[in-house]
Amino acid sequence: MSSSTESRERILGRLYNAQQYGRDAYIPQKKVWNIKNRSKEENIAEFTERMSAVRTEVFRAKGAAWVAELQKLVEERGQKTLLYAPATPTGKALAENWKKKSSCKLVTWEGSIEEYKDELFACDGAVTGCLGGIAESAAVILWPTIDEPRLMSIVPPLHVVVVEASKIYTSFQDAIKKLKWNAAIPTNALLISGPSKTADIELILQFGVHGPTDLMVFITE
């Protein structure tokens, strides 16, 4: 029995014992963990529908065709700089397929955060990869690294995420099972559902309060 299982059983045991002595304790019910498995197309359809509902722009592209589509979009919108991580597969695909004659300049992430701060806050957008997507939660899963740090997805006003179609999972449970988090759980996994938003004040929904105002997701296959 693993240590986490032992801890859970110990906590539940205390709760059950408390009830025996007449204490008003909440007893959680054990639930069977059913993992739904839908087809790839069903996952993509639900992911796209739910992502779009939270003001995310979702596109589908074959191979590296997402680069040309992204380039056209940012040029039309007048964005001048786009940050990327050159050491990642997403960053390499971007650099290899970006047309040099463009009104939008690619900016590489390099150096330390302190040295790079001014350029980071001046960028119009950033492109990152991800571990996958979750259809039921309308979320992309990011696992920041030294090569592609967390700041890239929270500082620039536009965040572009590239997700492989085969890595869009039905549910969070489905994702952690297929990504084998039981063997190597990420230390800082992030689930991002749409642009940054809050309704703390007067229940009025505002976008871009704590992060990007715009989120684009490219589904590639």
Tab-separated table of C-alpha atoms in Angstrom:
chain	number	residue	atom	x	y	z
A	1	MET	CA	0.000	0.000	0.000
A	2	SER	CA	1.415	3.377	-0.998
A	3	SER	CA	1.959	6.130	1.549
A	4	SER	CA	-0.796	8.267	-0.022
A	5	THR	CA	-3.261	5.364	0.257
A	6	GLU	CA	-2.241	4.808	3.874
A	7	SER	CA	-2.786	8.495	4.665
A	8	ARG	CA	-6.234	8.480	3.086
A	9	GLU	CA	-7.279	5.350	4.966
A	10	ARG	CA	-5.958	6.819	8.234
A	11	ILE	CA	-7.923	10.063	7.779
A	12	LEU	CA	-11.109	8.224	6.839
A	13	GLY	CA	-10.626	5.901	9.790
A	14	ARG	CA	-10.533	8.836	12.199
A	15	LEU	CA	-13.734	10.233	10.704
A	16	TYR	CA	-15.511	6.910	11.035
A	17	ASN	CA	-14.363	6.570	14.635
A	18	ALA	CA	-15.570	10.083	15.412
A	19	GLN	CA	-19.051	9.143	14.227
A	20	GLN	CA	-19.120	6.146	16.542
A	21	TYR	CA	-18.725	8.482	19.507
A	22	GLY	CA	-21.743	10.530	18.420
A	23	ARG	CA	-19.817	13.434	16.958
A	24	ASP	CA	-21.279	15.342	14.077
A	25	ALA	CA	-18.694	14.400	11.488
A	26	TYR	CA	-18.995	14.555	7.753
A	27	ILE	CA	-18.338	11.145	6.245
A	28	PRO	CA	-17.229	11.299	2.637
A	29	GLN	CA	-18.494	8.549	0.411
A	30	LYS	CA	-16.058	6.486	-1.534
A	31	LYS	CA	-16.691	6.910	-5.227
A	32	VAL	CA	-15.797	4.612	-8.067
A	33	TRP	CA	-13.413	6.407	-10.399
A	34	ASN	CA	-14.948	5.929	-13.831
A	35	ILE	CA	-12.796	7.171	-16.653
A	36	LYS	CA	-14.754	7.992	-19.762
A	37	ASN	CA	-13.068	7.375	-23.066
A	38	ARG	CA	-14.538	9.127	-26.054
A	39	SER	CA	-13.186	9.045	-29.595
A	40	LYS	CA	-10.597	11.568	-30.750
A	41	GLU	CA	-13.116	13.456	-32.883
A	42	GLU	CA	-15.626	13.587	-30.036
A	43	ASN	CA	-12.947	14.973	-27.729
A	44	ILE	CA	-11.905	17.592	-30.279
A	45	ALA	CA	-15.514	18.638	-30.880
A	46	GLU	CA	-16.265	19.055	-27.167
A	47	PHE	CA	-12.924	20.738	-26.480
A	48	THR	CA	-13.532	23.241	-29.299
A	49	GLU	CA	-17.104	23.976	-28.251
A	50	ARG	CA	-16.264	24.506	-24.579
A	51	MET	CA	-13.087	26.473	-25.271
A	52	SER	CA	-14.966	28.777	-27.654
A	53	ALA	CA	-17.598	29.333	-24.971
A	54	VAL	CA	-14.955	30.890	-22.698
A	55	ARG	CA	-13.766	33.304	-25.402
A	56	THR	CA	-10.894	31.241	-26.757
A	57	GLU	CA	-10.121	31.176	-30.463
A	58	VAL	CA	-9.621	27.578	-31.596
A	59	PHE	CA	-8.126	26.555	-34.933
A	60	ARG	CA	-7.242	23.227	-36.547
A	61	ALA	CA	-4.252	22.734	-38.819
A	62	LYS	CA	-2.281	19.970	-40.482
A	63	GLY	CA	1.330	19.567	-39.416
A	64	ALA	CA	3.154	22.878	-39.241
A	65	ALA	CA	0.492	24.756	-41.218
A	66	TRP	CA	-0.523	26.422	-37.942
A	67	VAL	CA	2.538	28.674	-38.246
A	68	ALA	CA	1.382	30.321	-41.489
A	69	GLU	CA	-2.134	30.707	-40.100
A	70	LEU	CA	-0.841	32.276	-36.911
A	71	GLN	CA	1.469	34.590	-38.826
A	72	LYS	CA	-1.433	35.825	-40.956
A	73	LEU	CA	-3.605	36.429	-37.883
A	74	VAL	CA	-1.041	38.408	-35.895
A	75	GLU	CA	-0.070	40.485	-38.912
A	76	GLU	CA	-3.721	41.358	-39.578
A	77	ARG	CA	-4.153	42.371	-35.932
A	78	GLY	CA	-1.083	44.569	-35.912
A	79	GLN	CA	0.930	42.623	-33.364
A	80	LYS	CA	4.600	43.453	-33.663
A	81	THR	CA	6.402	40.913	-31.501
A	82	LEU	CA	5.833	37.277	-30.615
A	83	LEU	CA	7.859	35.496	-27.951
A	84	TYR	CA	8.776	31.819	-28.282
A	85	ALA	CA	11.041	29.206	-26.725
A	86	PRO	CA	13.583	28.082	-29.377
A	87	ALA	CA	14.547	24.834	-27.605
A	88	THR	CA	11.058	23.304	-27.626
A	89	PRO	CA	9.425	21.349	-30.505
A	90	THR	CA	6.789	24.090	-30.829
A	91	GLY	CA	9.450	26.782	-30.908
A	92	LYS	CA	11.505	24.949	-33.520
A	93	ALA	CA	8.462	24.483	-35.789
A	94	LEU	CA	7.640	28.164	-35.414
A	95	ALA	CA	11.155	29.341	-36.287
A	96	GLU	CA	11.498	26.988	-39.262
A	97	ASN	CA	8.199	27.974	-40.886
A	98	TRP	CA	7.896	31.676	-40.045
A	99	LYS	CA	8.240	33.821	-43.177
A	100	LYS	CA	11.077	36.272	-42.707
A	101	LYS	CA	9.282	39.102	-44.460
A	102	SER	CA	6.755	39.902	-41.773
A	103	SER	CA	5.453	42.893	-39.824
A	104	CYS	CA	5.572	40.711	-36.687
A	105	LYS	CA	8.998	39.845	-35.318
A	106	LEU	CA	9.798	36.627	-33.486
A	107	VAL	CA	11.576	37.139	-30.174
A	108	THR	CA	13.454	34.266	-28.518
A	109	TRP	CA	13.288	33.562	-24.794
A	110	GLU	CA	16.837	33.531	-23.503
A	111	GLY	CA	18.898	34.455	-20.473
A	112	SER	CA	17.636	34.912	-16.937
A	113	ILE	CA	14.280	36.398	-15.993
A	114	GLU	CA	15.918	39.470	-14.461
A	115	GLU	CA	17.925	40.133	-17.606
A	116	TYR	CA	14.946	39.503	-19.842
A	117	LYS	CA	12.269	41.384	-17.909
A	118	ASP	CA	12.052	44.485	-20.100
A	119	GLU	CA	11.731	42.530	-23.353
A	120	LEU	CA	9.226	40.136	-21.813
A	121	PHE	CA	6.840	42.890	-20.769
A	122	ALA	CA	7.178	44.557	-24.186
A	123	CYS	CA	6.087	41.488	-26.185
A	124	ASP	CA	2.622	41.473	-27.779
A	125	GLY	CA	2.232	37.720	-27.451
A	126	ALA	CA	3.873	34.392	-26.656
A	127	VAL	CA	3.650	30.910	-28.159
A	128	THR	CA	3.956	27.779	-26.031
A	129	GLY	CA	3.387	24.076	-26.363
A	130	CYS	CA	1.472	21.991	-23.836
A	131	LEU	CA	1.100	18.449	-22.524
A	132	GLY	CA	-2.411	18.138	-23.925
A	133	GLY	CA	-5.980	19.316	-23.615
A	134	ILE	CA	-9.041	18.260	-21.600
A	135	ALA	CA	-12.379	18.192	-23.399
A	136	GLU	CA	-14.708	18.157	-20.373
A	137	SER	CA	-12.861	20.996	-18.628
A	138	ALA	CA	-12.070	23.025	-21.756
A	139	ALA	CA	-8.474	23.328	-20.620
A	140	VAL	CA	-4.936	23.017	-21.907
A	141	ILE	CA	-2.290	21.493	-19.649
A	142	LEU	CA	0.975	23.396	-19.416
A	143	TRP	CA	4.089	22.128	-17.728
A	144	PRO	CA	6.493	25.097	-17.507
A	145	THR	CA	10.201	24.381	-17.757
A	146	ILE	CA	13.435	26.359	-17.742
A	147	ASP	CA	13.276	26.459	-21.539
A	148	GLU	CA	9.638	27.572	-21.570
A	149	PRO	CA	8.907	29.281	-18.219
A	150	ARG	CA	5.551	30.126	-16.659
A	151	LEU	CA	5.990	33.844	-17.316
A	152	MET	CA	5.546	33.272	-21.036
A	153	SER	CA	1.922	32.291	-20.490
A	154	ILE	CA	0.958	35.060	-18.071
A	155	VAL	CA	2.782	38.271	-19.048
A	156	PRO	CA	2.142	39.001	-22.772
A	157	PRO	CA	-1.468	40.003	-23.589
A	158	LEU	CA	-1.799	37.219	-26.177
A	159	HIS	CA	-1.093	33.566	-25.373
A	160	VAL	CA	-0.956	31.052	-28.231
A	161	VAL	CA	-0.976	27.362	-27.323
A	162	VAL	CA	-0.305	24.471	-29.696
A	163	VAL	CA	-1.896	21.142	-28.771
A	164	GLU	CA	-1.715	17.839	-30.632
A	165	ALA	CA	-5.123	16.430	-31.580
A	166	SER	CA	-4.161	12.982	-30.275
A	167	LYS	CA	-3.439	14.502	-26.851
A	168	ILE	CA	-6.868	15.955	-26.198
A	169	TYR	CA	-8.249	13.777	-23.423
A	170	THR	CA	-11.833	13.221	-22.387
A	171	SER	CA	-11.425	14.215	-18.736
A	172	PHE	CA	-8.798	15.165	-16.178
A	173	GLN	CA	-8.794	11.573	-14.925
A	174	ASP	CA	-8.243	10.330	-18.460
A	175	ALA	CA	-5.354	12.794	-18.893
A	176	ILE	CA	-3.457	11.895	-15.748
A	177	LYS	CA	-3.853	8.195	-16.483
A	178	LYS	CA	-2.589	8.421	-20.079
A	179	LEU	CA	0.153	10.892	-19.162
A	180	LYS	CA	1.175	8.466	-16.383
A	181	TRP	CA	1.285	11.064	-13.626
A	182	ASN	CA	1.326	8.230	-11.113
A	183	ALA	CA	4.936	7.623	-12.193
A	184	ALA	CA	6.072	11.222	-12.754
A	185	ILE	CA	3.674	13.915	-11.636
A	186	PRO	CA	4.556	17.436	-12.834
A	187	THR	CA	5.696	19.790	-10.091
A	188	ASN	CA	3.907	22.770	-11.591
A	189	ALA	CA	1.187	21.648	-13.987
A	190	LEU	CA	-1.236	24.360	-15.078
A	191	LEU	CA	-4.748	24.030	-16.459
A	192	ILE	CA	-5.691	27.065	-18.533
A	193	SER	CA	-9.322	27.582	-19.539
A	194	GLY	CA	-9.687	30.688	-21.645
A	195	PRO	CA	-8.173	34.147	-21.193
A	196	SER	CA	-7.537	35.540	-17.708
A	197	LYS	CA	-10.812	36.678	-16.173
A	198	THR	CA	-12.528	37.603	-12.920
A	199	ALA	CA	-15.925	38.755	-11.702
A	200	ASP	CA	-14.848	39.679	-8.174
A	201	ILE	CA	-16.182	43.236	-8.391
A	202	GLU	CA	-19.953	43.643	-8.789
A	203	LEU	CA	-20.035	40.227	-10.534
A	204	ILE	CA	-19.040	41.969	-13.750
A	205	LEU	CA	-16.849	39.715	-15.870
A	206	GLN	CA	-13.548	41.320	-16.807
A	207	PHE	CA	-10.838	39.804	-18.982
A	208	GLY	CA	-7.081	40.179	-18.710
A	209	VAL	CA	-6.902	41.086	-15.023
A	210	HIS	CA	-4.189	38.648	-13.997
A	211	GLY	CA	-2.900	37.472	-17.369
A	212	PRO	CA	-3.499	37.441	-21.135
A	213	THR	CA	-6.643	39.059	-22.552
A	214	ASP	CA	-6.596	36.724	-25.538
A	215	LEU	CA	-6.016	32.999	-25.885
A	216	MET	CA	-5.569	31.161	-29.186
A	217	VAL	CA	-5.357	27.381	-29.382
A	218	PHE	CA	-4.111	25.547	-32.457
A	219	ILE	CA	-5.057	21.873	-32.667
A	220	THR	CA	-2.524	20.111	-34.878
A	221	GLU	CA	-2.512	16.661	-36.431
